[in-house]
Amino acid sequence: MDQSEKMLARKDGRVGTMIFNNPERHNAVSLEMWQAAARILEDFAADEEIRVIVLTGAGGKSFVSGADISKFEDERATREAVERYNAATEKVYSGVFAFPKPTIGMIQGYCIGGGLNLAVCCDLRFCSDGSRFGLPAAMLGLGYGYAGLKRYIDTIGPAHTKDIFFSARQFGAPEALAMGLVNRVLPDSELATFVAEYTRALASNAPLTVQAIKQISLEVVKPESERDLKRAAELVARCFASQDYVEGRRAFLEKRSPVFTGK
């Protein structure tokens, strides 16, 4: 697998994990790291054995704390450099958002700036009770485009989105849960175990059903004129025509756990 020293990828059965590995800088992300992340995502998407992926940060003190500001003069000093950097980050954001399999953000500690952007792209977000969130763009003079803002508004609504962008303030896990930014808050010592159990259970469910839910959900958030309802109907029909549908019925009647193959 193509990875770098500061971007790690692991495969454990049906679960793939991508780790931002820059703990001495609270997992701040450089251009090279974004590029490596895109390659890791491509590998996970192509691997038929992988049914769910987890995104997390190394060190236990930060998920991702945003861009590595120390590299701004090298990576974002000119308009051309900014465009190149933004293209690399958006490739990862949109790749996670539209990933063909479920994505889970496991958040410990700081989830700031680009880290929060990345988390919002995940299907689900689970965090530790000491996690801190924030979007400091207004303190740095950065601009945010349509695609990124839409993902926030689709997740937490326009009022919460404008609040965290306008104020550039940090806030804790309870508020993140209340606004719907995270799905669940766990004690720090329990987070990894919870996510491991959750992903194992998810990965054992019928993959065609899970994939159909993911893809149809992506259609739902598109403008009405762009939705592919025919594709959505085909995904549902594929589930009912599958061997997994037969296996699910039989397992229920036989009072046993089903074994799904994705066929």
PDB file of C-alpha atoms in Angstrom, residues 3-163:
ATOM      1  CA  GLN A   3       1.570   5.389   2.374  1.00  0.00           C
ATOM      2  CA  SER A   4       4.040   7.796   3.933  1.00  0.00           C
ATOM      3  CA  GLU A   5       5.707   8.078   7.334  1.00  0.00           C
ATOM      4  CA  LYS A   6       3.055  10.591   8.390  1.00  0.00           C
ATOM      5  CA  MET A   7       0.086   8.765   6.829  1.00  0.00           C
ATOM      6  CA  LEU A   8      -0.489   5.179   7.917  1.00  0.00           C
ATOM      7  CA  ALA A   9      -2.942   2.588   6.639  1.00  0.00           C
ATOM      8  CA  ARG A  10      -3.977  -0.620   8.362  1.00  0.00           C
ATOM      9  CA  LYS A  11      -6.256  -3.472   7.386  1.00  0.00           C
ATOM     10  CA  ASP A  12      -7.839  -5.656  10.039  1.00  0.00           C
ATOM     11  CA  GLY A  13     -10.158  -8.140   8.408  1.00  0.00           C
ATOM     12  CA  ARG A  14     -12.948  -6.117   6.800  1.00  0.00           C
ATOM     13  CA  VAL A  15     -11.978  -2.832   8.444  1.00  0.00           C
ATOM     14  CA  GLY A  16      -9.503  -0.361   6.969  1.00  0.00           C
ATOM     15  CA  THR A  17      -8.006   2.396   9.132  1.00  0.00           C
ATOM     16  CA  MET A  18      -6.290   5.553   7.900  1.00  0.00           C
ATOM     17  CA  ILE A  19      -4.153   7.290  10.537  1.00  0.00           C
ATOM     18  CA  PHE A  20      -2.859  10.863  10.419  1.00  0.00           C
ATOM     19  CA  ASN A  21       0.545  10.370  12.009  1.00  0.00           C
ATOM     20  CA  ASN A  22       1.981  13.761  12.933  1.00  0.00           C
ATOM     21  CA  PRO A  23       1.358  13.799  16.704  1.00  0.00           C
ATOM     22  CA  GLU A  24       4.169  16.214  17.545  1.00  0.00           C
ATOM     23  CA  ARG A  25       2.159  18.853  15.620  1.00  0.00           C
ATOM     24  CA  HIS A  26      -1.277  17.626  16.776  1.00  0.00           C
ATOM     25  CA  ASN A  27      -1.617  15.805  13.437  1.00  0.00           C
ATOM     26  CA  ALA A  28      -1.471  18.989  11.380  1.00  0.00           C
ATOM     27  CA  VAL A  29      -1.584  18.028   7.703  1.00  0.00           C
ATOM     28  CA  SER A  30       0.850  18.996   4.965  1.00  0.00           C
ATOM     29  CA  LEU A  31       0.275  18.822   1.217  1.00  0.00           C
ATOM     30  CA  GLU A  32       2.273  15.597   1.070  1.00  0.00           C
ATOM     31  CA  MET A  33       0.023  14.053   3.718  1.00  0.00           C
ATOM     32  CA  TRP A  34      -3.147  15.000   1.821  1.00  0.00           C
ATOM     33  CA  GLN A  35      -1.709  13.425  -1.316  1.00  0.00           C
ATOM     34  CA  ALA A  36      -0.822  10.229   0.558  1.00  0.00           C
ATOM     35  CA  ALA A  37      -4.317  10.144   2.084  1.00  0.00           C
ATOM     36  CA  ALA A  38      -5.855  10.204  -1.393  1.00  0.00           C
ATOM     37  CA  ARG A  39      -3.771   7.186  -2.407  1.00  0.00           C
ATOM     38  CA  ILE A  40      -4.769   5.278   0.726  1.00  0.00           C
ATOM     39  CA  LEU A  41      -8.455   5.932   0.049  1.00  0.00           C
ATOM     40  CA  GLU A  42      -8.079   4.643  -3.495  1.00  0.00           C
ATOM     41  CA  ASP A  43      -6.541   1.427  -2.187  1.00  0.00           C
ATOM     42  CA  PHE A  44      -9.307   0.913   0.388  1.00  0.00           C
ATOM     43  CA  ALA A  45     -11.995   1.529  -2.236  1.00  0.00           C
ATOM     44  CA  ALA A  46     -10.472  -1.041  -4.599  1.00  0.00           C
ATOM     45  CA  ASP A  47     -10.060  -3.729  -1.911  1.00  0.00           C
ATOM     46  CA  GLU A  48     -13.187  -5.905  -2.006  1.00  0.00           C
ATOM     47  CA  GLU A  49     -12.397  -7.320   1.433  1.00  0.00           C
ATOM     48  CA  ILE A  50     -12.694  -3.919   3.093  1.00  0.00           C
ATOM     49  CA  ARG A  51     -16.280  -3.025   4.023  1.00  0.00           C
ATOM     50  CA  VAL A  52     -15.812   0.001   6.299  1.00  0.00           C
ATOM     51  CA  ILE A  53     -13.027   2.479   6.978  1.00  0.00           C
ATOM     52  CA  VAL A  54     -12.039   4.428  10.089  1.00  0.00           C
ATOM     53  CA  LEU A  55     -10.219   7.759   9.997  1.00  0.00           C
ATOM     54  CA  THR A  56      -8.280   8.765  13.094  1.00  0.00           C
ATOM     55  CA  GLY A  57      -5.196  10.540  14.384  1.00  0.00           C
ATOM     56  CA  ALA A  58      -2.111   9.190  16.134  1.00  0.00           C
ATOM     57  CA  GLY A  59      -1.074  10.047  19.672  1.00  0.00           C
ATOM     58  CA  GLY A  60      -4.477  10.223  21.365  1.00  0.00           C
ATOM     59  CA  LYS A  61      -4.435  14.037  21.697  1.00  0.00           C
ATOM     60  CA  SER A  62      -5.707  15.076  18.282  1.00  0.00           C
ATOM     61  CA  PHE A  63      -7.785  13.787  15.399  1.00  0.00           C
ATOM     62  CA  VAL A  64      -6.512  16.359  12.925  1.00  0.00           C
ATOM     63  CA  SER A  65      -5.744  19.922  13.966  1.00  0.00           C
ATOM     64  CA  GLY A  66      -5.990  21.323  10.455  1.00  0.00           C
ATOM     65  CA  ALA A  67      -3.376  22.494   8.021  1.00  0.00           C
ATOM     66  CA  ASP A  68       0.274  22.674   9.020  1.00  0.00           C
ATOM     67  CA  ILE A  69       0.541  26.482   9.208  1.00  0.00           C
ATOM     68  CA  SER A  70       4.333  26.247   9.419  1.00  0.00           C
ATOM     69  CA  LYS A  71       4.254  25.122   5.779  1.00  0.00           C
ATOM     70  CA  PHE A  72       1.999  27.935   4.511  1.00  0.00           C
ATOM     71  CA  GLU A  73       4.923  29.918   3.094  1.00  0.00           C
ATOM     72  CA  ASP A  74       5.978  26.892   1.048  1.00  0.00           C
ATOM     73  CA  GLU A  75       2.594  25.398   0.196  1.00  0.00           C
ATOM     74  CA  ARG A  76       0.079  28.291   0.180  1.00  0.00           C
ATOM     75  CA  ALA A  77       2.011  31.527  -0.387  1.00  0.00           C
ATOM     76  CA  THR A  78       0.791  32.229  -3.951  1.00  0.00           C
ATOM     77  CA  ARG A  79      -2.546  31.945  -5.690  1.00  0.00           C
ATOM     78  CA  GLU A  80      -1.280  29.015  -7.762  1.00  0.00           C
ATOM     79  CA  ALA A  81       0.014  27.247  -4.665  1.00  0.00           C
ATOM     80  CA  VAL A  82      -3.283  27.817  -2.866  1.00  0.00           C
ATOM     81  CA  GLU A  83      -5.194  26.338  -5.813  1.00  0.00           C
ATOM     82  CA  ARG A  84      -2.907  23.290  -5.864  1.00  0.00           C
ATOM     83  CA  TYR A  85      -3.276  22.803  -2.102  1.00  0.00           C
ATOM     84  CA  ASN A  86      -7.048  23.262  -2.197  1.00  0.00           C
ATOM     85  CA  ALA A  87      -7.359  20.729  -5.018  1.00  0.00           C
ATOM     86  CA  ALA A  88      -5.425  18.170  -2.975  1.00  0.00           C
ATOM     87  CA  THR A  89      -7.555  18.686   0.136  1.00  0.00           C
ATOM     88  CA  GLU A  90     -10.837  18.683  -1.770  1.00  0.00           C
ATOM     89  CA  LYS A  91      -9.834  15.413  -3.458  1.00  0.00           C
ATOM     90  CA  VAL A  92      -9.628  13.835   0.009  1.00  0.00           C
ATOM     91  CA  TYR A  93     -12.757  15.543   1.369  1.00  0.00           C
ATOM     92  CA  SER A  94     -14.914  14.588  -1.608  1.00  0.00           C
ATOM     93  CA  GLY A  95     -13.298  11.148  -1.713  1.00  0.00           C
ATOM     94  CA  VAL A  96     -14.311  10.463   1.886  1.00  0.00           C
ATOM     95  CA  PHE A  97     -17.759  12.009   1.435  1.00  0.00           C
ATOM     96  CA  ALA A  98     -18.554   9.932  -1.671  1.00  0.00           C
ATOM     97  CA  PHE A  99     -16.597   6.856  -0.575  1.00  0.00           C
ATOM     98  CA  PRO A 100     -18.456   3.691  -1.689  1.00  0.00           C
ATOM     99  CA  LYS A 101     -18.248   2.161   1.786  1.00  0.00           C
ATOM    100  CA  PRO A 102     -19.180   3.582   5.206  1.00  0.00           C
ATOM    101  CA  THR A 103     -16.660   5.956   6.758  1.00  0.00           C
ATOM    102  CA  ILE A 104     -16.261   6.622  10.468  1.00  0.00           C
ATOM    103  CA  GLY A 105     -14.323   9.425  12.099  1.00  0.00           C
ATOM    104  CA  MET A 106     -12.840   8.348  15.457  1.00  0.00           C
ATOM    105  CA  ILE A 107     -12.047  11.639  17.174  1.00  0.00           C
ATOM    106  CA  GLN A 108      -9.825  12.136  20.213  1.00  0.00           C
ATOM    107  CA  GLY A 109      -8.693  15.570  21.286  1.00  0.00           C
ATOM    108  CA  TYR A 110      -8.459  18.411  18.792  1.00  0.00           C
ATOM    109  CA  CYS A 111     -10.588  18.351  15.655  1.00  0.00           C
ATOM    110  CA  ILE A 112      -9.860  21.764  14.196  1.00  0.00           C
ATOM    111  CA  GLY A 113     -10.030  23.445  10.788  1.00  0.00           C
ATOM    112  CA  GLY A 114      -9.224  20.924   8.084  1.00  0.00           C
ATOM    113  CA  GLY A 115      -9.730  18.178  10.657  1.00  0.00           C
ATOM    114  CA  LEU A 116     -13.307  19.309  11.217  1.00  0.00           C
ATOM    115  CA  ASN A 117     -13.804  19.522   7.444  1.00  0.00           C
ATOM    116  CA  LEU A 118     -12.617  15.929   7.170  1.00  0.00           C
ATOM    117  CA  ALA A 119     -14.805  14.741  10.033  1.00  0.00           C
ATOM    118  CA  VAL A 120     -17.909  16.289   8.463  1.00  0.00           C
ATOM    119  CA  CYS A 121     -17.194  14.279   5.315  1.00  0.00           C
ATOM    120  CA  CYS A 122     -17.447  11.000   7.254  1.00  0.00           C
ATOM    121  CA  ASP A 123     -20.751   9.141   7.471  1.00  0.00           C
ATOM    122  CA  LEU A 124     -20.486   8.826  11.253  1.00  0.00           C
ATOM    123  CA  ARG A 125     -18.415  10.537  13.928  1.00  0.00           C
ATOM    124  CA  PHE A 126     -17.643   9.142  17.379  1.00  0.00           C
ATOM    125  CA  CYS A 127     -15.559  11.203  19.773  1.00  0.00           C
ATOM    126  CA  SER A 128     -14.000  11.121  23.229  1.00  0.00           C
ATOM    127  CA  ASP A 129     -15.515  13.287  25.945  1.00  0.00           C
ATOM    128  CA  GLY A 130     -12.459  15.536  25.987  1.00  0.00           C
ATOM    129  CA  SER A 131     -12.524  16.359  22.283  1.00  0.00           C
ATOM    130  CA  ARG A 132     -12.386  19.976  21.117  1.00  0.00           C
ATOM    131  CA  PHE A 133     -13.810  21.315  17.874  1.00  0.00           C
ATOM    132  CA  GLY A 134     -13.401  24.574  15.978  1.00  0.00           C
ATOM    133  CA  LEU A 135     -13.152  26.264  12.596  1.00  0.00           C
ATOM    134  CA  PRO A 136     -10.655  29.173  12.810  1.00  0.00           C
ATOM    135  CA  ALA A 137     -10.900  30.339   9.167  1.00  0.00           C
ATOM    136  CA  ALA A 138     -12.128  33.793  10.191  1.00  0.00           C
ATOM    137  CA  MET A 139      -9.005  34.225  12.326  1.00  0.00           C
ATOM    138  CA  LEU A 140      -6.729  33.359   9.398  1.00  0.00           C
ATOM    139  CA  GLY A 141      -8.479  35.107   6.532  1.00  0.00           C
ATOM    140  CA  LEU A 142      -9.177  31.841   4.694  1.00  0.00           C
ATOM    141  CA  GLY A 143     -12.040  31.371   2.245  1.00  0.00           C
ATOM    142  CA  TYR A 144     -14.356  28.359   2.160  1.00  0.00           C
ATOM    143  CA  GLY A 145     -16.128  27.269  -1.005  1.00  0.00           C
ATOM    144  CA  TYR A 146     -19.602  26.001  -1.780  1.00  0.00           C
ATOM    145  CA  ALA A 147     -18.904  22.267  -1.529  1.00  0.00           C
ATOM    146  CA  GLY A 148     -17.365  22.497   1.919  1.00  0.00           C
ATOM    147  CA  LEU A 149     -20.061  24.747   3.353  1.00  0.00           C
ATOM    148  CA  LYS A 150     -22.811  22.560   1.905  1.00  0.00           C
ATOM    149  CA  ARG A 151     -21.421  19.532   3.728  1.00  0.00           C
ATOM    150  CA  TYR A 152     -21.625  21.431   7.015  1.00  0.00           C
ATOM    151  CA  ILE A 153     -25.140  22.702   6.330  1.00  0.00           C
ATOM    152  CA  ASP A 154     -26.321  19.222   5.294  1.00  0.00           C
ATOM    153  CA  THR A 155     -24.897  17.848   8.572  1.00  0.00           C
ATOM    154  CA  ILE A 156     -25.702  20.475  11.216  1.00  0.00           C
ATOM    155  CA  GLY A 157     -27.909  23.035   9.472  1.00  0.00           C
ATOM    156  CA  PRO A 158     -27.248  26.643   8.437  1.00  0.00           C
ATOM    157  CA  ALA A 159     -27.527  28.236  11.912  1.00  0.00           C
ATOM    158  CA  HIS A 160     -24.905  26.023  13.565  1.00  0.00           C
ATOM    159  CA  THR A 161     -22.693  26.281  10.473  1.00  0.00           C
ATOM    160  CA  LYS A 162     -22.722  30.072  10.526  1.00  0.00           C
ATOM    161  CA  ASP A 163     -22.144  30.097  14.282  1.00  0.00           C
TER     162      ASP A 163
END
